[in-house]
Amino acid sequence: MQPTTQETNQIDTQEGVAIAQLARQLKALGEPNRLRIVQLLREGVQCNCELGDALGMAPNLISHHLRTLREVGLVEVERDAVDARWIYYSLDRDALAALLGAFDAFFDPARIKERHPACGPQGSLVRLDEIGVAA
Amino acid sequence: MQPTTQETNQIDTQEGVAIAQLARQLKALGEPNRLRIVQLLREGVQCNCELGDALGMAPNLISHHLRTLREVGLVEVERDAVDARWIYYSLDRDALAALLGAFDAFFDPARIKERHPACGPQGSLVRLDEIGVAA
DNA sequence: AAAATAGTTCAATAACTATTGATCTATCAA
DNA sequence: TTGATAGATCAATAGTTATTGAACTATTTT
């Protein structure tokens, strides 16, 4: 009773949704300026203006990138309690931890199976091997 | 004596090159179909045809995505020794391990500093705090 | 030599996105 | 109320890229 998609052939569909989410977040992070923004947020920088100063980018562009980071759930927003004009951005620790976990699980070297061609001449050889024939 | 870039302000420039490389690889991985290809490669699937079958994609499109994965160094290519028409793709274990290390280092939750606004009203408060004034 | 096989490369298109400049909102200060 | 401040949103543009279809290369088979 899995969440049905179309092409369920070799892949365990279980991971389907997780893959979509992982792709979304990696896509958001796969942009140098956004990665630098994350780096700055990691260091405690929080307002649009200072991010812009540090990166030499216009505030509206910073705003744009922060938005995409927000949309994938990696960044949180907060208004200043004293002066509501200021908006503070910060990394969502939980989301980041979850991403780290998903990434580590997905790319765990231990999960990489040895060569296992299922087609081509070497594929047939391996298949013989699997049946129980010695190499 | 760091590799000089323009806007060296808040960021340690040391990480600059690493960030560019990390962004390149994350960008390559930030696409659902490519992520699924990686997933299949991880399971040992290796030829264009079977990847295409599993994902319901045309061979030329598989070729395209494999190329971008190759270009960021995550995937290796090898021709069949018996029948040179077959080309086997596989994950570059070392590159993947390196990426995993870089990713974990970059997003290590322990590296995320506490709120530290340097601008805005709360920023001044914190600055006072740093000078030695009690909250 | 001719046909089939496995896959790549090329050209075109449609969708997306980073960047820029201008405008707009909300809030605080004078 | 007027002006300044912090930032978001809008519109336009340029560059990028996923996808498709056709043509091409290399290799093996008949």
CSV table of C-alpha atoms (C1' of nucleotides) in Angstrom, one decimal:
chain,number,residue,atom,x,y,z
A,1,MET,CA,0.0,0.0,0.0
A,2,GLN,CA,2.6,2.5,-1.2
A,3,PRO,CA,1.9,6.0,-2.4
A,4,THR,CA,1.5,5.1,-6.1
A,5,THR,CA,3.5,6.9,-8.8
A,6,GLN,CA,3.7,5.9,-12.4
A,7,GLU,CA,7.1,4.3,-13.1
A,8,THR,CA,7.5,2.0,-10.1
A,9,ASN,CA,10.1,-0.4,-11.5
A,10,GLN,CA,13.4,-0.6,-9.9
A,11,ILE,CA,13.0,2.1,-7.3
A,12,ASP,CA,11.3,1.6,-3.9
A,13,THR,CA,8.6,4.2,-4.2
A,14,GLN,CA,8.8,4.8,-0.5
A,15,GLU,CA,11.7,7.1,-1.0
A,16,GLY,CA,9.8,9.1,-3.7
A,17,VAL,CA,8.4,11.9,-1.6
A,18,ALA,CA,11.7,12.1,0.3
A,19,ILE,CA,13.6,12.5,-3.0
A,20,ALA,CA,11.3,15.3,-4.2
A,21,GLN,CA,11.8,17.2,-0.9
A,22,LEU,CA,15.5,16.5,-0.9
A,23,ALA,CA,15.8,17.8,-4.5
A,24,ARG,CA,13.9,20.9,-3.7
A,25,GLN,CA,16.2,21.8,-0.8
A,26,LEU,CA,19.4,20.9,-2.7
A,27,LYS,CA,18.2,23.0,-5.6
A,28,ALA,CA,17.7,25.9,-3.2
A,29,LEU,CA,21.2,25.4,-1.8
A,30,GLY,CA,22.8,24.8,-5.2
A,31,GLU,CA,23.3,28.5,-5.8
A,32,PRO,CA,26.5,30.2,-4.7
A,33,ASN,CA,25.0,33.3,-3.4
A,34,ARG,CA,22.4,31.4,-1.4
A,35,LEU,CA,25.1,29.2,0.0
A,36,ARG,CA,27.0,32.3,1.1
A,37,ILE,CA,23.8,33.6,2.7
A,38,VAL,CA,23.5,30.4,4.6
A,39,GLN,CA,27.1,30.7,5.6
A,40,LEU,CA,26.4,34.2,7.0
A,41,LEU,CA,23.3,33.2,8.7
A,42,ARG,CA,25.3,30.3,10.3
A,43,GLU,CA,27.6,33.0,11.7
A,44,GLY,CA,24.7,34.9,13.2
A,45,VAL,CA,24.2,37.6,10.7
A,46,GLN,CA,20.5,38.2,10.4
A,47,CYS,CA,19.2,41.3,8.6
A,48,ASN,CA,18.8,41.9,4.9
A,49,CYS,CA,21.1,45.0,5.0
A,50,GLU,CA,24.1,43.3,6.5
A,51,LEU,CA,23.8,40.3,4.2
A,52,GLY,CA,23.7,42.7,1.3
A,53,ASP,CA,26.7,44.5,2.5
A,54,ALA,CA,28.7,41.4,3.1
A,55,LEU,CA,27.8,40.0,-0.4
A,56,GLY,CA,27.7,43.2,-2.3
A,57,MET,CA,24.2,42.6,-3.4
A,58,ALA,CA,21.1,44.7,-3.6
A,59,PRO,CA,18.5,44.3,-0.8
A,60,ASN,CA,15.8,43.2,-3.2
A,61,LEU,CA,18.1,40.4,-4.5
A,62,ILE,CA,18.9,39.3,-1.0
A,63,SER,CA,15.2,39.3,-0.4
A,64,HIS,CA,14.6,37.1,-3.4
A,65,HIS,CA,17.2,34.5,-2.3
A,66,LEU,CA,16.0,34.6,1.3
A,67,ARG,CA,12.5,33.8,0.0
A,68,THR,CA,13.6,30.7,-1.9
A,69,LEU,CA,15.4,29.5,1.2
A,70,ARG,CA,12.3,30.2,3.2
A,71,GLU,CA,10.1,28.4,0.7
A,72,VAL,CA,12.1,25.2,1.2
A,73,GLY,CA,11.9,25.6,5.0
A,74,LEU,CA,15.5,26.2,5.7
A,75,VAL,CA,15.2,29.8,6.9
A,76,GLU,CA,13.0,31.4,9.4
A,77,VAL,CA,11.8,35.0,9.7
A,78,GLU,CA,11.2,37.2,12.7
A,79,ARG,CA,10.3,40.8,13.2
A,80,ASP,CA,12.1,43.0,15.7
A,81,ALA,CA,10.0,43.5,18.8
A,82,VAL,CA,11.4,47.0,19.4
A,83,ASP,CA,11.6,48.4,15.8
A,84,ALA,CA,9.3,46.4,13.5
A,85,ARG,CA,11.1,47.7,10.5
A,86,TRP,CA,13.9,45.3,11.1
A,87,ILE,CA,13.4,41.7,10.0
A,88,TYR,CA,15.7,39.0,11.3
A,89,TYR,CA,16.4,35.8,9.3
A,90,SER,CA,17.9,32.7,10.8
A,91,LEU,CA,18.5,29.1,10.0
A,92,ASP,CA,15.9,26.6,11.0
A,93,ARG,CA,18.0,24.2,13.1
A,94,ASP,CA,15.5,21.4,13.0
A,95,ALA,CA,15.0,21.6,9.2
A,96,LEU,CA,18.8,21.7,8.7
A,97,ALA,CA,19.2,18.7,11.0
A,98,ALA,CA,16.6,16.9,9.0
A,99,LEU,CA,18.2,17.8,5.8
A,100,LEU,CA,21.6,16.7,7.1
A,101,GLY,CA,20.1,13.3,8.1
A,102,ALA,CA,18.4,12.8,4.8
A,103,PHE,CA,21.5,13.8,2.9
A,104,ASP,CA,23.7,11.5,4.9
A,105,ALA,CA,21.3,8.6,4.5
A,106,PHE,CA,20.9,9.1,0.8
A,107,PHE,CA,24.6,9.4,0.1
A,108,ASP,CA,25.9,7.0,2.7
A,109,PRO,CA,28.9,5.4,0.9
A,110,ALA,CA,28.0,2.1,2.6
A,111,ARG,CA,24.8,2.1,0.6
A,112,ILE,CA,26.6,2.2,-2.7
A,113,LYS,CA,26.4,-1.4,-3.9
A,114,GLU,CA,29.2,-2.9,-5.9
A,115,ARG,CA,29.0,-3.1,-9.7
A,116,HIS,CA,25.9,-4.9,-10.7
A,117,PRO,CA,25.2,-4.5,-14.4
A,118,ALA,CA,21.9,-6.0,-15.4
A,119,CYS,CA,22.3,-5.4,-19.1
A,120,GLY,CA,25.2,-5.7,-21.6
A,121,PRO,CA,27.5,-8.7,-21.9
A,122,GLN,CA,29.0,-8.2,-18.4
A,123,GLY,CA,25.5,-8.2,-17.2
A,124,SER,CA,25.0,-11.7,-18.3
A,125,LEU,CA,28.2,-12.8,-16.7
A,126,VAL,CA,27.1,-11.4,-13.4
A,127,ARG,CA,23.8,-13.0,-13.8
A,128,LEU,CA,25.4,-16.4,-14.2
A,129,ASP,CA,27.4,-15.5,-11.1
A,130,GLU,CA,24.3,-14.9,-9.1
A,131,ILE,CA,22.7,-18.1,-10.2
A,132,GLY,CA,25.5,-19.9,-8.5
A,133,VAL,CA,28.1,-20.3,-11.2
A,134,ALA,CA,31.7,-19.6,-10.1
A,135,ALA,CA,33.6,-16.9,-11.9
B,1,MET,CA,47.8,35.5,2.3
B,2,GLN,CA,44.5,34.3,1.3
B,3,PRO,CA,43.2,33.9,-2.3
B,4,THR,CA,41.8,37.4,-2.7
B,5,THR,CA,38.3,38.0,-3.8
B,6,GLN,CA,36.4,41.3,-3.8
B,7,GLU,CA,34.0,41.3,-1.0
B,8,THR,CA,35.9,40.0,1.9
B,9,ASN,CA,34.0,41.3,4.8
B,10,GLN,CA,32.3,39.0,7.1
B,11,ILE,CA,33.2,35.7,5.4
B,12,ASP,CA,36.4,33.9,5.7
B,13,THR,CA,37.6,33.8,2.2
B,14,GLN,CA,39.2,30.4,2.8
B,15,GLU,CA,35.9,28.7,2.2
B,16,GLY,CA,35.2,30.6,-1.0
B,17,VAL,CA,36.4,28.0,-3.5
B,18,ALA,CA,34.9,25.2,-1.4
B,19,ILE,CA,31.5,27.0,-1.6
B,20,ALA,CA,31.7,27.3,-5.3
B,21,GLN,CA,32.4,23.6,-5.7
B,22,LEU,CA,29.8,22.7,-3.2
B,23,ALA,CA,27.2,24.8,-5.0
B,24,ARG,CA,28.1,23.2,-8.3
B,25,GLN,CA,27.5,19.7,-7.0
B,26,LEU,CA,24.4,20.6,-5.0
B,27,LYS,CA,23.0,22.2,-8.1
B,28,ALA,CA,23.6,19.1,-10.1
B,29,LEU,CA,21.9,17.0,-7.4
B,30,GLY,CA,19.0,19.5,-7.0
B,31,GLU,CA,17.0,17.9,-9.8
B,32,PRO,CA,14.6,15.1,-9.1
B,33,ASN,CA,15.5,13.0,-12.1
B,34,ARG,CA,19.2,13.3,-11.4
B,35,LEU,CA,18.6,12.4,-7.8
B,36,ARG,CA,16.7,9.3,-9.0
B,37,ILE,CA,19.5,8.4,-11.3
B,38,VAL,CA,22.0,8.6,-8.4
B,39,GLN,CA,19.6,6.4,-6.4
B,40,LEU,CA,19.7,3.8,-9.2
B,41,LEU,CA,23.4,4.0,-9.6
B,42,ARG,CA,23.7,3.5,-5.9
B,43,GLU,CA,21.7,0.3,-6.3
B,44,GLY,CA,24.1,-0.9,-9.0
B,45,VAL,CA,22.2,0.0,-12.2
B,46,GLN,CA,24.7,1.2,-14.7
B,47,CYS,CA,23.7,1.4,-18.3
B,48,ASN,CA,21.8,4.2,-20.0
B,49,CYS,CA,19.1,1.9,-21.2
B,50,GLU,CA,18.1,0.5,-17.9
B,51,LEU,CA,18.2,3.9,-16.3
B,52,GLY,CA,15.8,5.1,-19.0
B,53,ASP,CA,13.5,2.1,-18.5
B,54,ALA,CA,13.4,2.6,-14.8
B,55,LEU,CA,12.7,6.3,-15.0
B,56,GLY,CA,10.6,6.3,-18.2
B,57,MET,CA,12.9,8.7,-19.9
B,58,ALA,CA,14.4,8.8,-23.4
B,59,PRO,CA,18.1,7.7,-23.6
B,60,ASN,CA,19.2,11.1,-24.8
B,61,LEU,CA,17.7,12.7,-21.8
B,62,ILE,CA,19.4,10.2,-19.5
B,63,SER,CA,22.6,11.0,-21.4
B,64,HIS,CA,22.1,14.6,-20.7
B,65,HIS,CA,21.6,14.2,-17.0
B,66,LEU,CA,24.5,11.7,-16.7
B,67,ARG,CA,26.7,14.3,-18.3
B,68,THR,CA,25.9,17.0,-15.8
B,69,LEU,CA,26.6,14.5,-13.0
B,70,ARG,CA,29.9,13.6,-14.7
B,71,GLU,CA,30.8,17.3,-15.0
B,72,VAL,CA,30.6,17.8,-11.3
B,73,GLY,CA,32.7,14.7,-10.7
B,74,LEU,CA,30.1,12.5,-9.1
B,75,VAL,CA,29.7,9.9,-11.8
B,76,GLU,CA,32.3,7.9,-13.6
B,77,VAL,CA,32.1,6.3,-17.1
B,78,GLU,CA,33.5,3.0,-18.3
B,79,ARG,CA,33.2,1.1,-21.6
B,80,ASP,CA,32.4,-2.6,-21.7
B,81,ALA,CA,35.6,-4.6,-22.4
B,82,VAL,CA,33.7,-7.3,-24.3
B,83,ASP,CA,31.2,-5.2,-26.2
B,84,ALA,CA,32.3,-1.6,-26.5
B,85,ARG,CA,28.8,-0.4,-27.4
B,86,TRP,CA,27.8,-0.6,-23.8
B,87,ILE,CA,28.8,2.1,-21.4
B,88,TYR,CA,28.6,1.7,-17.7
B,89,TYR,CA,28.1,4.5,-15.3
B,90,SER,CA,28.8,4.4,-11.7
B,91,LEU,CA,29.1,6.7,-8.7
B,92,ASP,CA,32.5,8.0,-7.8
B,93,ARG,CA,32.8,6.8,-4.3
B,94,ASP,CA,35.7,9.2,-3.4
B,95,ALA,CA,33.9,12.2,-4.8
B,96,LEU,CA,30.8,11.3,-3.0
B,97,ALA,CA,32.6,10.8,0.3
B,98,ALA,CA,34.3,14.2,-0.2
B,99,LEU,CA,30.9,15.8,-0.9
B,100,LEU,CA,29.4,14.2,2.2
B,101,GLY,CA,32.3,15.5,4.2
B,102,ALA,CA,31.9,19.0,2.9
B,103,PHE,CA,28.2,19.0,3.3
B,104,ASP,CA,28.3,17.8,6.9
B,105,ALA,CA,31.0,20.3,7.7
B,106,PHE,CA,29.1,23.2,6.1
B,107,PHE,CA,25.8,22.3,7.7
B,108,ASP,CA,27.0,21.0,11.0
B,109,PRO,CA,24.3,22.2,13.5
B,110,ALA,CA,27.1,22.8,16.0
B,111,ARG,CA,28.5,25.5,13.8
B,112,ILE,CA,25.3,27.5,13.8
B,113,LYS,CA,25.9,30.3,16.2
B,114,GLU,CA,23.2,31.7,18.4
B,115,ARG,CA,21.4,34.9,17.4
B,116,HIS,CA,23.8,37.7,17.0
B,117,PRO,CA,22.2,40.6,15.2
B,118,ALA,CA,24.8,43.2,14.3
B,119,CYS,CA,22.3,45.8,13.1
B,120,GLY,CA,18.9,47.0,14.2
B,121,PRO,CA,17.9,47.9,17.8
B,122,GLN,CA,18.5,44.4,19.1
B,123,GLY,CA,21.9,44.7,17.5
B,124,SER,CA,22.9,47.6,19.6
B,125,LEU,CA,21.7,45.8,22.7
B,126,VAL,CA,23.9,42.9,21.9
B,127,ARG,CA,26.8,45.1,21.1
B,128,LEU,CA,26.5,46.7,24.5
B,129,ASP,CA,26.5,43.2,25.9
B,130,GLU,CA,29.7,42.4,24.1
B,131,ILE,CA,31.4,45.4,25.5
B,132,GLY,CA,30.8,44.0,28.9
B,133,VAL,CA,27.6,45.6,30.0
B,134,ALA,CA,25.2,43.2,31.8
B,135,ALA,CA,21.8,42.5,30.2
C,1,DA,C1',28.7,-4.6,-46.9
C,2,DA,C1',24.3,-3.9,-44.7
C,3,DA,C1',21.5,-3.8,-40.7
C,4,DA,C1',21.1,-3.5,-35.9
C,5,DT,C1',22.5,-1.8,-31.3
C,6,DA,C1',23.9,1.5,-27.6
C,7,DG,C1',24.5,5.7,-26.9
C,8,DT,C1',25.9,10.6,-27.9
C,9,DT,C1',25.5,15.1,-29.9
C,10,DC,C1',22.9,18.8,-32.2
C,11,DA,C1',19.0,22.1,-32.8
C,12,DA,C1',14.9,23.9,-31.2
C,13,DT,C1',11.6,25.0,-27.7
C,14,DA,C1',9.5,26.0,-23.4
C,15,DA,C1',10.1,26.8,-18.8
C,16,DC,C1',12.5,28.6,-15.2
C,17,DT,C1',15.5,31.9,-12.6
C,18,DA,C1',19.1,35.3,-11.2
C,19,DT,C1',19.7,40.0,-11.7
C,20,DT,C1',18.3,44.9,-12.2
C,21,DG,C1',15.5,49.0,-11.6
C,22,DA,C1',11.3,50.9,-10.0
C,23,DT,C1',7.5,51.0,-7.1
C,24,DC,C1',5.2,49.9,-2.9
C,25,DT,C1',4.3,48.8,2.2
C,26,DA,C1',5.1,49.4,6.8
C,27,DT,C1',7.3,51.5,10.5
C,28,DC,C1',9.7,54.9,13.1
C,29,DA,C1',11.7,59.7,13.7
C,30,DA,C1',11.4,64.9,13.5
D,1,DT,C1',2.5,65.3,8.7
D,2,DT,C1',6.6,64.8,6.4
D,3,DG,C1',10.5,62.4,5.7
D,4,DA,C1',13.6,58.7,6.5
D,5,DT,C1',14.3,53.7,7.1
D,6,DA,C1',14.1,48.5,6.2
D,7,DG,C1',12.6,45.7,3.3
D,8,DA,C1',9.3,43.4,0.0
D,9,DT,C1',7.0,43.2,-4.4
D,10,DC,C1',6.5,44.0,-9.4
D,11,DA,C1',8.0,44.2,-14.3
D,12,DA,C1',11.4,43.4,-17.5
D,13,DT,C1',15.5,41.1,-19.1
D,14,DA,C1',19.1,38.0,-19.9
D,15,DG,C1',20.9,33.7,-19.1
D,16,DT,C1',20.2,28.9,-18.0
D,17,DT,C1',18.3,24.4,-18.5
D,18,DA,C1',15.0,20.3,-18.9
D,19,DT,C1',12.8,18.2,-22.5
D,20,DT,C1',11.9,16.6,-27.3
D,21,DG,C1',13.0,15.0,-31.9
D,22,DA,C1',16.4,14.2,-35.4
D,23,DA,C1',20.8,13.1,-36.9
D,24,DC,C1',25.2,11.2,-35.9
D,25,DT,C1',29.2,8.0,-34.1
D,26,DA,C1',31.0,3.8,-32.8
D,27,DT,C1',30.6,-1.0,-32.5
D,28,DT,C1',28.8,-5.5,-33.3
D,29,DT,C1',26.1,-8.8,-35.9
D,30,DT,C1',24.5,-11.1,-40.0
